[in-house]
Tab-separated table of C-alpha atoms in Angstrom:
chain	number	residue	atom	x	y	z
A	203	UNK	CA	-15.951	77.239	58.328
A	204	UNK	CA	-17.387	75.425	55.416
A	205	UNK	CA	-19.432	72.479	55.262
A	206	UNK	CA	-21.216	70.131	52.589
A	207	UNK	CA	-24.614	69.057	52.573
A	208	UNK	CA	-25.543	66.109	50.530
A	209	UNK	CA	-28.682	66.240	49.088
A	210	UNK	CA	-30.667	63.006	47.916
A	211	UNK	CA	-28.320	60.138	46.270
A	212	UNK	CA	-29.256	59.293	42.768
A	213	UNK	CA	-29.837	56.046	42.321
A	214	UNK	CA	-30.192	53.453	39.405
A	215	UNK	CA	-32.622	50.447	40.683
A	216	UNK	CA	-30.848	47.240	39.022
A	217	UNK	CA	-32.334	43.370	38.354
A	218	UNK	CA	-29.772	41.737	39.950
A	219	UNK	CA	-30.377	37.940	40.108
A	220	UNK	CA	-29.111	36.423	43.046
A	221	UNK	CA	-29.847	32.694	44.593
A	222	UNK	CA	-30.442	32.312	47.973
A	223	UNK	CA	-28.919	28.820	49.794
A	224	UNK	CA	-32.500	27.367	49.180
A	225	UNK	CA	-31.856	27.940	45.354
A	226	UNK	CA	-34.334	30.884	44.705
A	227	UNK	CA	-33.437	33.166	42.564
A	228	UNK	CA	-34.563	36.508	43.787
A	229	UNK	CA	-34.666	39.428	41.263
A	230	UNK	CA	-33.527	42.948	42.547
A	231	UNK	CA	-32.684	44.338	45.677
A	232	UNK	CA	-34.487	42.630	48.738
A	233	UNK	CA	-36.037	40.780	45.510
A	234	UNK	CA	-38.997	43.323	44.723
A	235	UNK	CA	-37.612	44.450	41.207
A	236	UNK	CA	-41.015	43.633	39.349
A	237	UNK	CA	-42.771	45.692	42.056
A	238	UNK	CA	-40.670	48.511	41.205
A	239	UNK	CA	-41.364	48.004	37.738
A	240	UNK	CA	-45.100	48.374	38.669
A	241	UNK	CA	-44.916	51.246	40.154
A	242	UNK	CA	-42.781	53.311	37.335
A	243	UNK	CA	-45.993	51.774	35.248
A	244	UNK	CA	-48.390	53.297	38.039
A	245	UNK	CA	-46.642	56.462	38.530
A	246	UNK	CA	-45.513	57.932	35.402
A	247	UNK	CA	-48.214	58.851	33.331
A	248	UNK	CA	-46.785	59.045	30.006
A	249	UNK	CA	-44.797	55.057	30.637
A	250	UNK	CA	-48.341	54.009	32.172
A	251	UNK	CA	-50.706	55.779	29.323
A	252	UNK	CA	-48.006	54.134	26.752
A	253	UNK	CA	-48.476	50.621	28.365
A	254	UNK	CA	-52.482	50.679	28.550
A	255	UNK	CA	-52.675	51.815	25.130
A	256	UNK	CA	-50.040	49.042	23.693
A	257	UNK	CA	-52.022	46.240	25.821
A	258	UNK	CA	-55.576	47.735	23.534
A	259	UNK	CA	-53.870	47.182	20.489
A	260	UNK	CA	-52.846	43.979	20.901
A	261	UNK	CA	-55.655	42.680	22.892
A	262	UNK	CA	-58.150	44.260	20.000
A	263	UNK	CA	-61.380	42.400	19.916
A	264	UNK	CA	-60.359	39.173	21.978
A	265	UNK	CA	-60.033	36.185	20.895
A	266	UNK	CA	-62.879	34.683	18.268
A	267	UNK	CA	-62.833	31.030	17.965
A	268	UNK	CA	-64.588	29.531	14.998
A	269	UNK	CA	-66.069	25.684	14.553
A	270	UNK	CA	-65.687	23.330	17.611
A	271	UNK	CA	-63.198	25.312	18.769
A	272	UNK	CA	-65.835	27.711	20.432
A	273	UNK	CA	-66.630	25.434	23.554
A	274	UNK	CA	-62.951	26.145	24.479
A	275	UNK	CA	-63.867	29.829	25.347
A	276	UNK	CA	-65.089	28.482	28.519
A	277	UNK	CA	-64.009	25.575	30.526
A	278	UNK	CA	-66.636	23.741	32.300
A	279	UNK	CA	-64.453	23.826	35.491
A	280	UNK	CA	-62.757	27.339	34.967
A	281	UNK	CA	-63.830	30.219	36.160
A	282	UNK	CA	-62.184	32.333	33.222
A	283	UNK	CA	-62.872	32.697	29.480
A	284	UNK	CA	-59.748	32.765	27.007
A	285	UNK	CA	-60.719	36.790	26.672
A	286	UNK	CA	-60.719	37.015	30.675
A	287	UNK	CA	-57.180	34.578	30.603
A	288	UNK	CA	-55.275	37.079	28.164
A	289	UNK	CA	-56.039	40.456	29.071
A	290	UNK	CA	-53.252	39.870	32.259
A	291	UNK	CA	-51.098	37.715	29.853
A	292	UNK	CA	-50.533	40.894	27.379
A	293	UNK	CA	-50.369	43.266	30.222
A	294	UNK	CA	-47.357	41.494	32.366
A	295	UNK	CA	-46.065	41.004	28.811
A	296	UNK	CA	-45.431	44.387	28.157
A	297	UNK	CA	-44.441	44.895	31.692
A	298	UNK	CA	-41.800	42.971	32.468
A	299	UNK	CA	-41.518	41.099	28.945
A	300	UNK	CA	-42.861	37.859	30.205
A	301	UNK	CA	-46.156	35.808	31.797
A	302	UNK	CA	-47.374	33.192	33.834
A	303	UNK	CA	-50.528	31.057	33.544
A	304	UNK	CA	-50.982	28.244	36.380
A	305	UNK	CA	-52.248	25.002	34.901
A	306	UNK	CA	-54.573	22.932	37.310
A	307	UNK	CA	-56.600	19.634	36.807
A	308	UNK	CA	-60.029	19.351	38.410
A	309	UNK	CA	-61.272	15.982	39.823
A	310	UNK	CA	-62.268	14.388	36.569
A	311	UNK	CA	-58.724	14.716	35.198
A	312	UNK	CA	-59.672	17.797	33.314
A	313	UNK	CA	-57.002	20.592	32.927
A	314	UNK	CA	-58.266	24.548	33.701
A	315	UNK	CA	-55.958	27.505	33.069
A	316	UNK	CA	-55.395	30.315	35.654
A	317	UNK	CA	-54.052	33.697	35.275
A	318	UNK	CA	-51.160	34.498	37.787
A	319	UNK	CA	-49.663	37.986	38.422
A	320	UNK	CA	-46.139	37.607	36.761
A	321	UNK	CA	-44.533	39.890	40.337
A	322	UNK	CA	-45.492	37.184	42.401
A	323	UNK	CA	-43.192	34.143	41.064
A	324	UNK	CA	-39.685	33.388	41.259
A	325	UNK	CA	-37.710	31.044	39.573
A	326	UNK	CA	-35.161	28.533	41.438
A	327	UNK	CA	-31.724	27.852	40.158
A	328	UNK	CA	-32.251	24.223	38.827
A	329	UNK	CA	-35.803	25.553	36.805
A	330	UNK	CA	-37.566	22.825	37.939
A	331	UNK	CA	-39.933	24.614	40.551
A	332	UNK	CA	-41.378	28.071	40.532
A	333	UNK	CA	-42.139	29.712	44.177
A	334	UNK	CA	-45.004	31.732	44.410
A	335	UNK	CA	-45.880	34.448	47.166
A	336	UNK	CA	-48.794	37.338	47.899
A	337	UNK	CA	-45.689	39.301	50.252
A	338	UNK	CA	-41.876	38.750	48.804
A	339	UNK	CA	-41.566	41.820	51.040
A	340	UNK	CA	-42.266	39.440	54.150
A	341	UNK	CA	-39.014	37.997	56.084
A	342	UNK	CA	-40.445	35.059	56.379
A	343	UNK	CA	-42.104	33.110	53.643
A	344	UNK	CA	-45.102	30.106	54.717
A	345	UNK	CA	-48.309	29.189	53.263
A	346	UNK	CA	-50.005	30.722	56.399
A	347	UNK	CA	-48.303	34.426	56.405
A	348	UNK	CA	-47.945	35.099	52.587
A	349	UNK	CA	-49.850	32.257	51.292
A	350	UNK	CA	-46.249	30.581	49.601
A	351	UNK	CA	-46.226	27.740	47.758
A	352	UNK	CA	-43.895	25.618	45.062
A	353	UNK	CA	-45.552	24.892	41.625
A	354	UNK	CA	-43.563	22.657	39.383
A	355	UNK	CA	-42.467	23.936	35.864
A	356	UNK	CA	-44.919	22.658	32.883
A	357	UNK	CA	-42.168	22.245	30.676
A	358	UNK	CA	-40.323	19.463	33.397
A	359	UNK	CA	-43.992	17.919	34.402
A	360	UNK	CA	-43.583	13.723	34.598
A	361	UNK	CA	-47.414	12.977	33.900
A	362	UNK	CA	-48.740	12.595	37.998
A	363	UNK	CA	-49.243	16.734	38.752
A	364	UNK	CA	-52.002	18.410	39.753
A	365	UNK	CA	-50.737	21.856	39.173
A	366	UNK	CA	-48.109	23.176	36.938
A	367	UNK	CA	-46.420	26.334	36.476
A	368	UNK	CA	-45.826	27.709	32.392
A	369	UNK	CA	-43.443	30.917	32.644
A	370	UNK	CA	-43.069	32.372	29.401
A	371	UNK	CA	-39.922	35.277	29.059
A	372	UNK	CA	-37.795	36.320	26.416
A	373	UNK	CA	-34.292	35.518	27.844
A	374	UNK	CA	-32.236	38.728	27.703
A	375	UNK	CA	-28.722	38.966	26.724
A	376	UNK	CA	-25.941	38.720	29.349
A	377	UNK	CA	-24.555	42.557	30.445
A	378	UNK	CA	-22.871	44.592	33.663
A	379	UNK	CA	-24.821	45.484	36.425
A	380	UNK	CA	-23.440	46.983	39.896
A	381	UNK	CA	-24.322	46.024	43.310
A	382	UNK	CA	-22.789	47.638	46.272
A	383	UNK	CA	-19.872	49.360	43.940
A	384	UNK	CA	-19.250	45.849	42.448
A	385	UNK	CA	-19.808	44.992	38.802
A	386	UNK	CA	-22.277	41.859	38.084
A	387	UNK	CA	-22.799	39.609	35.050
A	388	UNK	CA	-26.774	39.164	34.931
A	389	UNK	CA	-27.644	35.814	34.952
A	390	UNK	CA	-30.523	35.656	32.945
A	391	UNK	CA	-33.109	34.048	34.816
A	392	UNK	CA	-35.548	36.728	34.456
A	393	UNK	CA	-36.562	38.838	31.177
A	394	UNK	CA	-35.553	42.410	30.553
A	395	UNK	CA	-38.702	45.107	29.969
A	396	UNK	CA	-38.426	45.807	26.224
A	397	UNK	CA	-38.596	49.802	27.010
A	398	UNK	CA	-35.865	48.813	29.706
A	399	UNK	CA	-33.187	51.741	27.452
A	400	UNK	CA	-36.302	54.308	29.091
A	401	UNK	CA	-35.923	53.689	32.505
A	402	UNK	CA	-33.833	56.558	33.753
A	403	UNK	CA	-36.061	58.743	31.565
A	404	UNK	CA	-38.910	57.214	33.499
A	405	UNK	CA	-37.321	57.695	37.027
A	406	UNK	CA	-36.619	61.254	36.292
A	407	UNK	CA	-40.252	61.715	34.948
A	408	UNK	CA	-41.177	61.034	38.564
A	409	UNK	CA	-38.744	63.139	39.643
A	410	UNK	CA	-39.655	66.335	37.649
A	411	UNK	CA	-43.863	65.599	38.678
A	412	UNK	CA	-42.457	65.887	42.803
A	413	UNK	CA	-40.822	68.696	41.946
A	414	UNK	CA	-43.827	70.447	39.885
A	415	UNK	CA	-46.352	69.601	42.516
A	416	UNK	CA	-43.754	70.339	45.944
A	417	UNK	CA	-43.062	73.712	44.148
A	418	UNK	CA	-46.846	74.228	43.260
A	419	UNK	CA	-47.622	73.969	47.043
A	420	UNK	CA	-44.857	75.424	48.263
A	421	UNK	CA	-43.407	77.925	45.993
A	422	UNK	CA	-40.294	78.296	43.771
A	423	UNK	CA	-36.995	78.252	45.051
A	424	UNK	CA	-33.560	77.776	43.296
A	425	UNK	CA	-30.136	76.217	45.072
A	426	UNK	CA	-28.947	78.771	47.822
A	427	UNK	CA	-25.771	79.295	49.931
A	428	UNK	CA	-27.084	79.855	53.659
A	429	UNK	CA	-23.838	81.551	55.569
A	430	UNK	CA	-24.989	82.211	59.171
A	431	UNK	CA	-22.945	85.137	60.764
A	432	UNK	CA	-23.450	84.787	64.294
A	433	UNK	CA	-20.061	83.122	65.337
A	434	UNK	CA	-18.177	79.892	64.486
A	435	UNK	CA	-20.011	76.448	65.956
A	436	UNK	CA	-18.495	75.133	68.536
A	437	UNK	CA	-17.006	72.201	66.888
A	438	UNK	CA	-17.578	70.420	63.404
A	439	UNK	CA	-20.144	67.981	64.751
A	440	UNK	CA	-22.257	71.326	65.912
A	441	UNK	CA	-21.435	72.432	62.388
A	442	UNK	CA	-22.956	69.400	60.573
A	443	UNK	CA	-25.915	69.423	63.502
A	444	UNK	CA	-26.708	73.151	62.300
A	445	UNK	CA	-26.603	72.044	58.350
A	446	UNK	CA	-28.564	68.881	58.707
A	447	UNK	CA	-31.383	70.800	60.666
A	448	UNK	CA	-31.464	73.226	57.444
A	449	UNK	CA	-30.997	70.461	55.057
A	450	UNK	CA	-34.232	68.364	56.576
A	451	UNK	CA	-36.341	71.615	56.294
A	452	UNK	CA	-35.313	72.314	53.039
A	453	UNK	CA	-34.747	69.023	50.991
A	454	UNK	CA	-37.398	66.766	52.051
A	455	UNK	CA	-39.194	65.531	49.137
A	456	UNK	CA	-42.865	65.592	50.874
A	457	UNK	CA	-42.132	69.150	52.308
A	458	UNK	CA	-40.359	71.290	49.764
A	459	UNK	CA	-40.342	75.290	50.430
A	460	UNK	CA	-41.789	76.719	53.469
A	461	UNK	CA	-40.815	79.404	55.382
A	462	UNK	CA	-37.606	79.609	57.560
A	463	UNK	CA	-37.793	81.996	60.877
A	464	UNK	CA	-33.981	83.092	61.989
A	465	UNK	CA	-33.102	85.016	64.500
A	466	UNK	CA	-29.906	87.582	64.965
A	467	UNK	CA	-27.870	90.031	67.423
A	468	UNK	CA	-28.388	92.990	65.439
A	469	UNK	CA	-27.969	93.176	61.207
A	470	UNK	CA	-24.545	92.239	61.237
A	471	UNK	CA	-25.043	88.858	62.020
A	472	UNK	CA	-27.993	88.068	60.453
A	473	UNK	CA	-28.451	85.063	58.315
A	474	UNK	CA	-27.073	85.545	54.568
A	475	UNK	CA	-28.856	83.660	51.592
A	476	UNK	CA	-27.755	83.037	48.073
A	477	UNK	CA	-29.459	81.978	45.459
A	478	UNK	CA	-27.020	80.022	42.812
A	479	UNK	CA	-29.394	79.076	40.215
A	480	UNK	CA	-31.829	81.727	40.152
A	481	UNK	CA	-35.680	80.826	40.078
A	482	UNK	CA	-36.080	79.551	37.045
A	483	UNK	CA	-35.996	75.723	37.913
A	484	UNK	CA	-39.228	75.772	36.820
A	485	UNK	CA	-38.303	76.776	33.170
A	486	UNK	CA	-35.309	73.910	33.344
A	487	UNK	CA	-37.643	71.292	34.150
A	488	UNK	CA	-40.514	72.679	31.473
A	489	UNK	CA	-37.998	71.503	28.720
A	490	UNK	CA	-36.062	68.772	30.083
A	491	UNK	CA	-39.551	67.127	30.435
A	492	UNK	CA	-39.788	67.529	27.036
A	493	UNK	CA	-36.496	65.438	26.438
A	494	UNK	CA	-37.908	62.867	29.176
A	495	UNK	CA	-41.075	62.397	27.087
A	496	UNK	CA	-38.999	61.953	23.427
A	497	UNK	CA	-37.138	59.448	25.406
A	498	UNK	CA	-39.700	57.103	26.532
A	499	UNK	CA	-41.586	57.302	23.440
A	500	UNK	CA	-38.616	56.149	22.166
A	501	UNK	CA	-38.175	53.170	24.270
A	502	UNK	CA	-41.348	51.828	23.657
A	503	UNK	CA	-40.938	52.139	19.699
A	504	UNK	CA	-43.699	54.642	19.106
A	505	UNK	CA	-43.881	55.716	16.080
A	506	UNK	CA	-46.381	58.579	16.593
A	507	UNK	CA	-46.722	60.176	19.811
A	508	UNK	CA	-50.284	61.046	18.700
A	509	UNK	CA	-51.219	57.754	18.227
A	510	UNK	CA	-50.712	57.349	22.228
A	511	UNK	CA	-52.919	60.573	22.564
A	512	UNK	CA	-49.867	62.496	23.098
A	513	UNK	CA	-50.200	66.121	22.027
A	514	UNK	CA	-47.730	67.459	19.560
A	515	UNK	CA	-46.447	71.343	20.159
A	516	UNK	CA	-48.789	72.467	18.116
A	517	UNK	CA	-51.939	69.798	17.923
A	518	UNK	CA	-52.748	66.310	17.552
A	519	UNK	CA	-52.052	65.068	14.862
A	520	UNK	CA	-53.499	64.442	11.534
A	521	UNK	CA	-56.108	61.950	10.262
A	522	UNK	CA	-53.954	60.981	7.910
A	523	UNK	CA	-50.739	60.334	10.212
A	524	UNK	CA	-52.821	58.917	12.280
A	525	UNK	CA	-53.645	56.206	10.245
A	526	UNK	CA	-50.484	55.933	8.740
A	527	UNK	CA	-48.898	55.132	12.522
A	528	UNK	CA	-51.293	52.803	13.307
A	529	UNK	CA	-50.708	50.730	10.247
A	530	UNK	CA	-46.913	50.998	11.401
A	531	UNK	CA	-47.396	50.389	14.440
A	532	UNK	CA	-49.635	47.173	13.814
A	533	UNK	CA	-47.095	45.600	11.371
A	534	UNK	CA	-44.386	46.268	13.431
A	535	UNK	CA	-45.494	45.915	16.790
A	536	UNK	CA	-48.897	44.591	17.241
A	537	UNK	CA	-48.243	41.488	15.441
A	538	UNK	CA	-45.339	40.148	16.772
C-alpha cells in the first residue's frame, strides 16, 4: 500500500480589494496585506537592507528651508518638524508605494500635520472617508478596542473639518489576481509596491533562511521514501494516521531533523529509508540564493549591488563604480 503525503502548500499572498457591506475596502486576505508587506521588509534581509538604504538616499540631509520659509520647520502647535514628518512619508513610500499624513487644526484655527502609518488606513468605496485602526486583525472594530475612527479625505474637505485625511498612491494598472481558484480584476484602490515583480523572490528568500537555520540546528537531510515492513495497516485511515505522524515529525518548519526511534520483529521488518535527493540540499539552496538575490536587486532597480553594500563574488566593488552607481542611481531614482 502506497500513500501520499503533502508537504507545505505554496502559496502566493495576493492584494485583493474587496468592499465590505459598510463600503470598506479591505486589501488582502482577512485585509492585512500591508502587514504582510511589512514583514517581507522585516524578514528578508537583502528586501529590508535594500529598502533602508533607498529611504537614506532620498531622505539625504532633510529638508533645508531658506528665508521665511524656516519658521515652517516647526509648527507652534505640532509636535513634529518637516525632517521628523518625512522620514515615515519616504519609508511607507517605498513600502507599499504610497503615504498618509493626517491634517488637524488646533483651537486657534491653525492647521498641524501628523505622520500616520500607511498599514493602518483603508479606503471606502465612495473615497470620501478613510477608516483608520491600531488592530485590522480585530473582529470587531470600535474606538474603545482598536482605537477606530473615520477621517474625511483632504481632497473632498467642504471648509468646517477639524481633521482630514491626504492619501497619496500611485494608482496601479488593472491585472488578474486569484482568490479561492477564481480569477479577480484588481480594483485599484490601493497602490502596487514598485519591487512588487520581486515578491516571490522575496518569499522564497525566507524560505531558503528556515531552511539554512532548521538544517543548521538540526542537520542535513534530503527527501526520503520511508516503507515500513511490519504488515499492511489495518485500513487506509490507519495508513494516513501512520504517514501524518511521520510527516509532523519530519516537515514542521520550527522542528526540522531530529532523530526518529523505530522499532521491529526481527531485520526483516525493519523500517526502510530512501533518500531521493541525496544531501546536497544544502548546495541547491547555496546557488538558488544566488538567483533569489539577482532577482530582488532587480526589482528594486539597483544598479549596483555594491552600492547597497552587497558583496560581489569576488569583493566590493570599486571606487570608481561606486560612484558611477550612485550618480545612476540618483538621476534615475533618487530624484523622482
Amino acid at each position: 500500500m502506497i500513500t501520499r503525503i503533502n508537504l507545505r502548500k505554496a502559496e502566493r499572498t495576493n492584494p485583493i480589494e474587496k468592499a465590505d457591506p459598510s463600503g470598506l475596502i479591505k486589501w488582502g486576505e482577512k485585509n492585512l496585506y500591508p502587514q504582510w508587506l511589512i514583514g517581507l521588509t522585516e524578514d528578508n534581509p537583502i528586501h529590508g537592507g535594500i529598502i533602508e538604504q533607498k529611504c537614506k538616499f532620498i531622505y539625504g540631509s532633510g529638508i533645508e528651508l531658506i528665508g521665511d520659509n524656516g519658521s515652517m520647520m516647526k509648527n507652534s502647535v505640532s509636535p513634529y518638524t518637516l525632517d521628523e514628518l518625512l522620514e515615515p512619508i519616504i519609508r511607507d513610500a517605498e513600502i507599499f508605494n504610497g503615504y498618509s499624513v493626517l491634517l488637524k487644526k488646533d483651537n486657534f484655527g491653525v492647521w498641524y500635520a501628523l505622520p500616520i502609518d500607511f498599514e493602518l488606513v483603508r479606503r471606502t468605496e465612495d473615497g470620501i472617508f478613510y477608516e483608520i485602526s491600531d488592530d485590522w486583525s480585530a473582529g470587531q472594530q470600535s474606538p474603545e478596542a482598536t482605537n477606530w475612527r473615520t477621517v474625511k479625505c483632504f481632497y473632498k474637505r467642504e471648509g468646517d473639518e477639524d481633521e482630514l485625511l491626504l492619501y497619496n498612491i500611485q494608482k496601479p494598472k488593472q491585472r488578474l489576481l486569484k482568490e479561492k481558484g477564481k480569477q479577480k480584476v484588481s480594483l485599484g484602490y490601493y497602490p502596487s509596491p514598485t519591487y512588487s515583480g520581486g515578491l516571490t523572490a522575496i518569499q522564497a528568500g525566507l524560505e531558503m533562511d528556515w531552511f539554512t537555520y532548521a538544517e543548521a540546528v538540526n542537520g542535513l537531510k534530503g527527501g526520503t521514501i520511508v516503507n515500513l515492513s511490519n504488515g499492511m495497516p489495518d485500513s487506509q485511515t490507519d495508513a494516513e494516521d501512520k504517514a501524518k505522524k511521520i510527516k509532523g515529525d519530519a516537515t514542521d518548519e520550527e522542528n526540522q531533523g531530529g532523530v526518529i526511534v523505530t522499532f521491529s520483529d526481527g531485520k526483516e521488518n525493519a523500517v526502510e529509508v530512501h533518500q531521493l535527493n541525496g544531501n546536497d540540499l544544502d548546495k541547491r539552496y547555496i546557488e538558488q540564493n544566488k538567483e533569489v538575490a539577482k532577482k530582488i536587486m532587480i526589482a528594486h532597480q539597483v544598479i549596483s549591488p555594491s552600492l547597497f553594500g552587497v558583496m560581489n563574488e569576488s569583493m566590493f566593488g570599486s571606487k570608481e563604480e561606486l560612484e558611477t552607481a550612485y550618480i545612476l542611481f540618483s538621476e534615475h531614482y533618487v530624484k523622482n
